[in-house]
mmCIF file of C-alpha atoms in Angstrom:
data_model
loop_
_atom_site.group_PDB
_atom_site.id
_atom_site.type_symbol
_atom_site.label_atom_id
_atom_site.label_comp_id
_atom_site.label_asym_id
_atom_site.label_seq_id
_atom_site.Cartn_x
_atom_site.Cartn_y
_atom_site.Cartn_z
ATOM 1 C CA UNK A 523 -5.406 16.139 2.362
ATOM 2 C CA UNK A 524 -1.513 16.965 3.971
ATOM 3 C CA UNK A 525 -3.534 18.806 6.543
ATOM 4 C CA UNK A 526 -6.251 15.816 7.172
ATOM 5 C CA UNK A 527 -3.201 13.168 7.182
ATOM 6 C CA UNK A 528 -0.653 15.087 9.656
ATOM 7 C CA UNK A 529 -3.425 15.829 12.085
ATOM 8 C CA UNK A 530 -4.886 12.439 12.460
ATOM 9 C CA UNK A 531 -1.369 11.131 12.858
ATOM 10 C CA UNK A 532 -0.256 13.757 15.340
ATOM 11 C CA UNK A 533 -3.291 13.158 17.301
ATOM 12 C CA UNK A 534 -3.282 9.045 16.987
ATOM 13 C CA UNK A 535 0.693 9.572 17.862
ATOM 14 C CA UNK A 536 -0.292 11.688 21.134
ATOM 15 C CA UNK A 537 -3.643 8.980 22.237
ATOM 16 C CA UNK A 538 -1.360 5.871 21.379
ATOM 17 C CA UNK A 539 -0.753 4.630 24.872
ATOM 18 C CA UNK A 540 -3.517 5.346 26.288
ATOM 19 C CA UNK A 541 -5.030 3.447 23.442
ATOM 20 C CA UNK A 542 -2.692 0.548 23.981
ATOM 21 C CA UNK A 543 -3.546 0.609 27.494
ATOM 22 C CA UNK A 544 -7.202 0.686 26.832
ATOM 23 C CA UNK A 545 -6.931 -2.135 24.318
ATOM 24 C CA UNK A 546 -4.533 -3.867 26.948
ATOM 25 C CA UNK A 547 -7.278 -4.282 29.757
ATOM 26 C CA UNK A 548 -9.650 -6.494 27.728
ATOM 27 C CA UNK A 549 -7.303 -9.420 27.840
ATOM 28 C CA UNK A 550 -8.120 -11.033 24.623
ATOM 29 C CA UNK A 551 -6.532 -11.293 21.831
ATOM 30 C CA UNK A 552 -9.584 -11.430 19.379
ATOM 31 C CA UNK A 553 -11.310 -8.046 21.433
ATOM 32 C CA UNK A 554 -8.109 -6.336 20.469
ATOM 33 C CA UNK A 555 -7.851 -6.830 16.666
ATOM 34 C CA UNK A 556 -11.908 -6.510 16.556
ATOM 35 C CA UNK A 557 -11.149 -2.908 18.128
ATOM 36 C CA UNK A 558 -8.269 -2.334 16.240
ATOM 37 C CA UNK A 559 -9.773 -2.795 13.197
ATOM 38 C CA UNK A 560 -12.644 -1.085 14.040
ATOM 39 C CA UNK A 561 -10.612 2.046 14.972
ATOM 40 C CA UNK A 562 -9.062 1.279 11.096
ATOM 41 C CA UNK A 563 -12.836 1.544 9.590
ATOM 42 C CA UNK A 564 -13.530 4.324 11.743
ATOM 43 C CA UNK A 565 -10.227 6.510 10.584
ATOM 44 C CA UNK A 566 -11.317 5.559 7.069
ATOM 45 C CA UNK A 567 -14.680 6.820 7.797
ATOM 46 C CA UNK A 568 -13.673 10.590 9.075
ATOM 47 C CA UNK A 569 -11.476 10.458 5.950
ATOM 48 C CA UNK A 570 -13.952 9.366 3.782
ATOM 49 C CA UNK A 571 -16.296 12.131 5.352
ATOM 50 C CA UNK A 572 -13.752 14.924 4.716
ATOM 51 C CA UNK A 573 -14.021 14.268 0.925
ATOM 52 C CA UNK A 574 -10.231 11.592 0.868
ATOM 53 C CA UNK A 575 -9.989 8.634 0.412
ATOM 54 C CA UNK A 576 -10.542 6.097 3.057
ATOM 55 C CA UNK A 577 -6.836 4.418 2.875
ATOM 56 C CA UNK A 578 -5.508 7.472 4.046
ATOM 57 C CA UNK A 579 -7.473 7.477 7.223
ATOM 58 C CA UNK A 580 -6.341 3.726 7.802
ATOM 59 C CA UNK A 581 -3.007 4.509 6.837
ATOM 60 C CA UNK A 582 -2.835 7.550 9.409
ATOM 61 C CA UNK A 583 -3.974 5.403 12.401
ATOM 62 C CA UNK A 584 -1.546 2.804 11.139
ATOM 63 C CA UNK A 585 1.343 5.173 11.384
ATOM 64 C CA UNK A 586 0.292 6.834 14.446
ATOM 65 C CA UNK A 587 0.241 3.071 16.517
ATOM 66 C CA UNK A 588 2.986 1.441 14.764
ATOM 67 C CA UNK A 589 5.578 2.250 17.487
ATOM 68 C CA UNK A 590 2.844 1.179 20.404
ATOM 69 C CA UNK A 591 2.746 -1.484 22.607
ATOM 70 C CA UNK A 592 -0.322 -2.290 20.395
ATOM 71 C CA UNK A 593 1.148 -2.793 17.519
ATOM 72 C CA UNK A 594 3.473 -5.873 19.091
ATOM 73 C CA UNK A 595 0.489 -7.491 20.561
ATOM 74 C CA UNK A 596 -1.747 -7.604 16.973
ATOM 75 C CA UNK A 597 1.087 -7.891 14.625
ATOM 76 C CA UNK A 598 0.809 -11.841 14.216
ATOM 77 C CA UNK A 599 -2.901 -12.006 14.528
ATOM 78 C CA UNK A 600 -3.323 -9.599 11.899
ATOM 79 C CA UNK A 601 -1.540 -12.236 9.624
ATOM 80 C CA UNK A 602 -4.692 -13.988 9.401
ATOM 81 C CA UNK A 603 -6.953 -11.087 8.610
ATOM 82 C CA UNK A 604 -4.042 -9.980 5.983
ATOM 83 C CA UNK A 605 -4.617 -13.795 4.418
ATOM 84 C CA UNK A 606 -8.550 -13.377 4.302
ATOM 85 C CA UNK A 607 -9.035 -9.945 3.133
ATOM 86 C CA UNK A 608 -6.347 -9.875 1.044
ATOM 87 C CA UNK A 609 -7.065 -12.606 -1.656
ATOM 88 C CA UNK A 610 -10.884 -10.999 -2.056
ATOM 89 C CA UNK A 611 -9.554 -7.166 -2.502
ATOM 90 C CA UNK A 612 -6.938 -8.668 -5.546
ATOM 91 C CA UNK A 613 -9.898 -10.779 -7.193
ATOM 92 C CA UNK A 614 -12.424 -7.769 -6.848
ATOM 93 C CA UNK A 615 -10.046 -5.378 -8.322
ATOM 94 C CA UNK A 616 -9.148 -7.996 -11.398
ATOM 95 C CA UNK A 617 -12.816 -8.405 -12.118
ATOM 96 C CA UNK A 618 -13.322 -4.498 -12.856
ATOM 97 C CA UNK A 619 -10.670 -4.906 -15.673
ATOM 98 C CA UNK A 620 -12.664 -5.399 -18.927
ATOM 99 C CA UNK A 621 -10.180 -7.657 -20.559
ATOM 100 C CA UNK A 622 -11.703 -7.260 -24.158
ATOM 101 C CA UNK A 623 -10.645 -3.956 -23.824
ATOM 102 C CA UNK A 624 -7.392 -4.458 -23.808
ATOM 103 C CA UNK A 625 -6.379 -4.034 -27.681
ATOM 104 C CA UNK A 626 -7.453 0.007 -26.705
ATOM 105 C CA UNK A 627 -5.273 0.404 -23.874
ATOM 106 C CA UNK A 628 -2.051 -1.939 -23.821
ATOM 107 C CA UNK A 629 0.203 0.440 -25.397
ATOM 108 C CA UNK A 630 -0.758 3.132 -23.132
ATOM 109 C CA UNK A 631 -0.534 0.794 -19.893
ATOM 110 C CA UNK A 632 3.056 -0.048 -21.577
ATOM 111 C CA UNK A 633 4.346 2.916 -21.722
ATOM 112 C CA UNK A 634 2.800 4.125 -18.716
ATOM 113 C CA UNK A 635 4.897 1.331 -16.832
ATOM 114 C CA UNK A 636 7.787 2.035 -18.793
ATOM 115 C CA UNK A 637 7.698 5.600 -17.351
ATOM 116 C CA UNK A 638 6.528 3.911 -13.734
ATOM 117 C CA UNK A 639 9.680 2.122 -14.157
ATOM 118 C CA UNK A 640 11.676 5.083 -14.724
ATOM 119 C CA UNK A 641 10.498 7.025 -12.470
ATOM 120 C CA UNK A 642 11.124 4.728 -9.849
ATOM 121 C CA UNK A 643 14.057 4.002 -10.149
ATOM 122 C CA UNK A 644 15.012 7.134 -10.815
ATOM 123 C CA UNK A 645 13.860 9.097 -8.145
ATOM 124 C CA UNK A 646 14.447 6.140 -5.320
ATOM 125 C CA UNK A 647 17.734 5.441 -6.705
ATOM 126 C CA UNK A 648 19.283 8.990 -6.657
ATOM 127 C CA UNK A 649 17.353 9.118 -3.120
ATOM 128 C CA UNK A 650 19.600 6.011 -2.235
ATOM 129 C CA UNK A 651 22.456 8.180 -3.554
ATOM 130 C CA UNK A 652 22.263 11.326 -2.015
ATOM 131 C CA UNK A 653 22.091 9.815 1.181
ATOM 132 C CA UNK A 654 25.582 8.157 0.860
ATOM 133 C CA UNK A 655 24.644 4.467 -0.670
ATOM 134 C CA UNK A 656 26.942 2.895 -3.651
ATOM 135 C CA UNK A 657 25.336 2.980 -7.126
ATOM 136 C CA UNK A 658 24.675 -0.563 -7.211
ATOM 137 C CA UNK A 659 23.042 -0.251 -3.960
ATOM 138 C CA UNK A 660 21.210 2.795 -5.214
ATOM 139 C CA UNK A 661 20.129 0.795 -7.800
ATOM 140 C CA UNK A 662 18.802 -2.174 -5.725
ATOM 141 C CA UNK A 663 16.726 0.250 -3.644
ATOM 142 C CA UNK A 664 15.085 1.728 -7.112
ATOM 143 C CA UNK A 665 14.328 -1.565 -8.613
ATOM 144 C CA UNK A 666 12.940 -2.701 -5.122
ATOM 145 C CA UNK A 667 10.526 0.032 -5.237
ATOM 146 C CA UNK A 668 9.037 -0.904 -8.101
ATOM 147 C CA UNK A 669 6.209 -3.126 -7.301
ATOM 148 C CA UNK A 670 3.092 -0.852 -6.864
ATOM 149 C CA UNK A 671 0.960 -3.231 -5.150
ATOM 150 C CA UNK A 672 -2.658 -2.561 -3.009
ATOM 151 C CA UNK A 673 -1.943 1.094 -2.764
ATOM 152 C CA UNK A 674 -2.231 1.895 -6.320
ATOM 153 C CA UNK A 675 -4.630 -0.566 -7.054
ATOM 154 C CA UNK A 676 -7.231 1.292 -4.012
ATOM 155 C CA UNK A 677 -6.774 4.619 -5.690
ATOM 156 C CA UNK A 678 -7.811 2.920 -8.957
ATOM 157 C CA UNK A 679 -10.832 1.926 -7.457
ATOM 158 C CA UNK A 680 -11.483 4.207 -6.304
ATOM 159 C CA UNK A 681 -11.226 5.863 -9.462
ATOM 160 C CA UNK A 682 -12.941 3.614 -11.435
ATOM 161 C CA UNK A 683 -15.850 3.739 -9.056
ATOM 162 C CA UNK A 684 -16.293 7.158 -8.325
ATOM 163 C CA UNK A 685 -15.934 7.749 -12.218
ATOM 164 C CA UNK A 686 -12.333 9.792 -12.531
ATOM 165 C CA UNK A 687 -11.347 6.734 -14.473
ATOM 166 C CA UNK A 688 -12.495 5.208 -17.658
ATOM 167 C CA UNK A 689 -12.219 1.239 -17.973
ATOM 168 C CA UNK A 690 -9.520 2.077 -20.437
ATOM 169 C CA UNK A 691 -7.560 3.648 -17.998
ATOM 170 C CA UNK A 692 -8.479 1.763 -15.095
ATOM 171 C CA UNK A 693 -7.303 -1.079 -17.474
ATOM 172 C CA UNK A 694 -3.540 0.797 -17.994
ATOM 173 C CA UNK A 695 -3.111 1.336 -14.279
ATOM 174 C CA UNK A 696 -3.922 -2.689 -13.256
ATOM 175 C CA UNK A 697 -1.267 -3.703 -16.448
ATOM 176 C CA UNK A 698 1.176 -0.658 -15.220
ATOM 177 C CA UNK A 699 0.931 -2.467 -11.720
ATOM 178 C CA UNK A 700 1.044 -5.960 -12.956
ATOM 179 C CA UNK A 701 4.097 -5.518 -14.966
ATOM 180 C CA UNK A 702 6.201 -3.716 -12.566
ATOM 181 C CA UNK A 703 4.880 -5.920 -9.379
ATOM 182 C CA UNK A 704 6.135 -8.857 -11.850
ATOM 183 C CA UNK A 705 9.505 -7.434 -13.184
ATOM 184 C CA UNK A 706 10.737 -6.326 -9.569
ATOM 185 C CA UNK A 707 11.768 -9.921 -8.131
ATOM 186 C CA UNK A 708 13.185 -10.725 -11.694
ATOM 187 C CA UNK A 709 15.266 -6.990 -11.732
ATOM 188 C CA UNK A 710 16.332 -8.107 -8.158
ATOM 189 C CA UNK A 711 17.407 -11.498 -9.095
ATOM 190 C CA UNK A 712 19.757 -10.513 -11.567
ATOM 191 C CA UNK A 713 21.290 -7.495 -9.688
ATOM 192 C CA UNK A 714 22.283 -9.523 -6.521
ATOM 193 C CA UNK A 715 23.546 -12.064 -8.657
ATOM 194 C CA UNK A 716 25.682 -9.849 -10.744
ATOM 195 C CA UNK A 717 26.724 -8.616 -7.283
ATOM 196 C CA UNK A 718 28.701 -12.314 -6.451
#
């Protein structure tokens, strides 16, 4: 997977202007996100062909492009893809979570987002630290690390679907990602206002 991931961005990082350029010469900005997305399905594709899953292959590309020419010219325009896809991906992923389930799994999604939390902040705070921040700052960065938004909710998708997950804890990981998506703007709140 390391392997996969470095060499698709190394090789997307080394084709990036002549991609831009390519992309460029159409003069249109609809032909540009069609082929940029297209070169998103088709990166999720190869992963999906080596065996990974298919975010990582969109999330190479994405990397590799970020500092193009490119990726000035779509960001905007991508808005209103972000606004249509979006929206359907959170309501798909809510309707796999069996919600009369939930008296078998909500301690385990509670303490597995007690432990998210935790870890979080945890390990991004003392990252914070180590590289010279305050502890209050330190503690900002942890708490606004929290959220674990689309990411974690594709891998438990993917899990669910492919049958790595049971709805139980399929059911843990969607509560574990509601609760700490939901505490982080509340965490953040206080600690900037503690901070005047």
């Amino acid at each position: 997977t390391l392997g996969f991931w470095l060499g698709l961005t190394i090789v997307g990082k080394l084709l990036s202007n002549y991609i831009s350029k390519i992309f460029a010469k159409f003069h249109s900005e609809e032909a540009t996100i069609i082929l940029s997305l297209s070169l998103a399905f088709i990166s999720s594709g190869v992963a999906e062909f080596f065996g990974l899953a298919m975010i990582i292959g969109a999330f190479s590309i994405g990397i590799a492009l970020s500092g193009s020419e490119l990726a000035k010219i779509i960001e905007k325009p991508m808005h209103v893809v972000y606004a249509i896809f979006v929206p359907i991906f959170f309501v798909t992923t809510g309707m796999l979570v069996d919600l009369s389930m939930i008296s078998s799994y909500w301690q385990f999604g509670l303490a597995l987002s007690i432990a998210g939390i935790i870890g979080k902040i945890l390990g991004s705070g003392a990252s914070g630290l180590l590289v010279g921040f305050k502890p209050k700052e330190s503690l900002k960065i942890g708490v606004g690390m929290l959220p674990r938004g689309e990411v974690a909710l594709i891998m438990a998708a993917i899990g669910i679907s492919s049958g790595a997950l049971t709805q139980n804890l399929y059911g843990a990981v969607i509560m574990m990602t509601f609760i700490t998506t939901a505490l982080a703007p509340i965490f953040l709140a206080y600690l900037h206002k503690t901070n005047n």
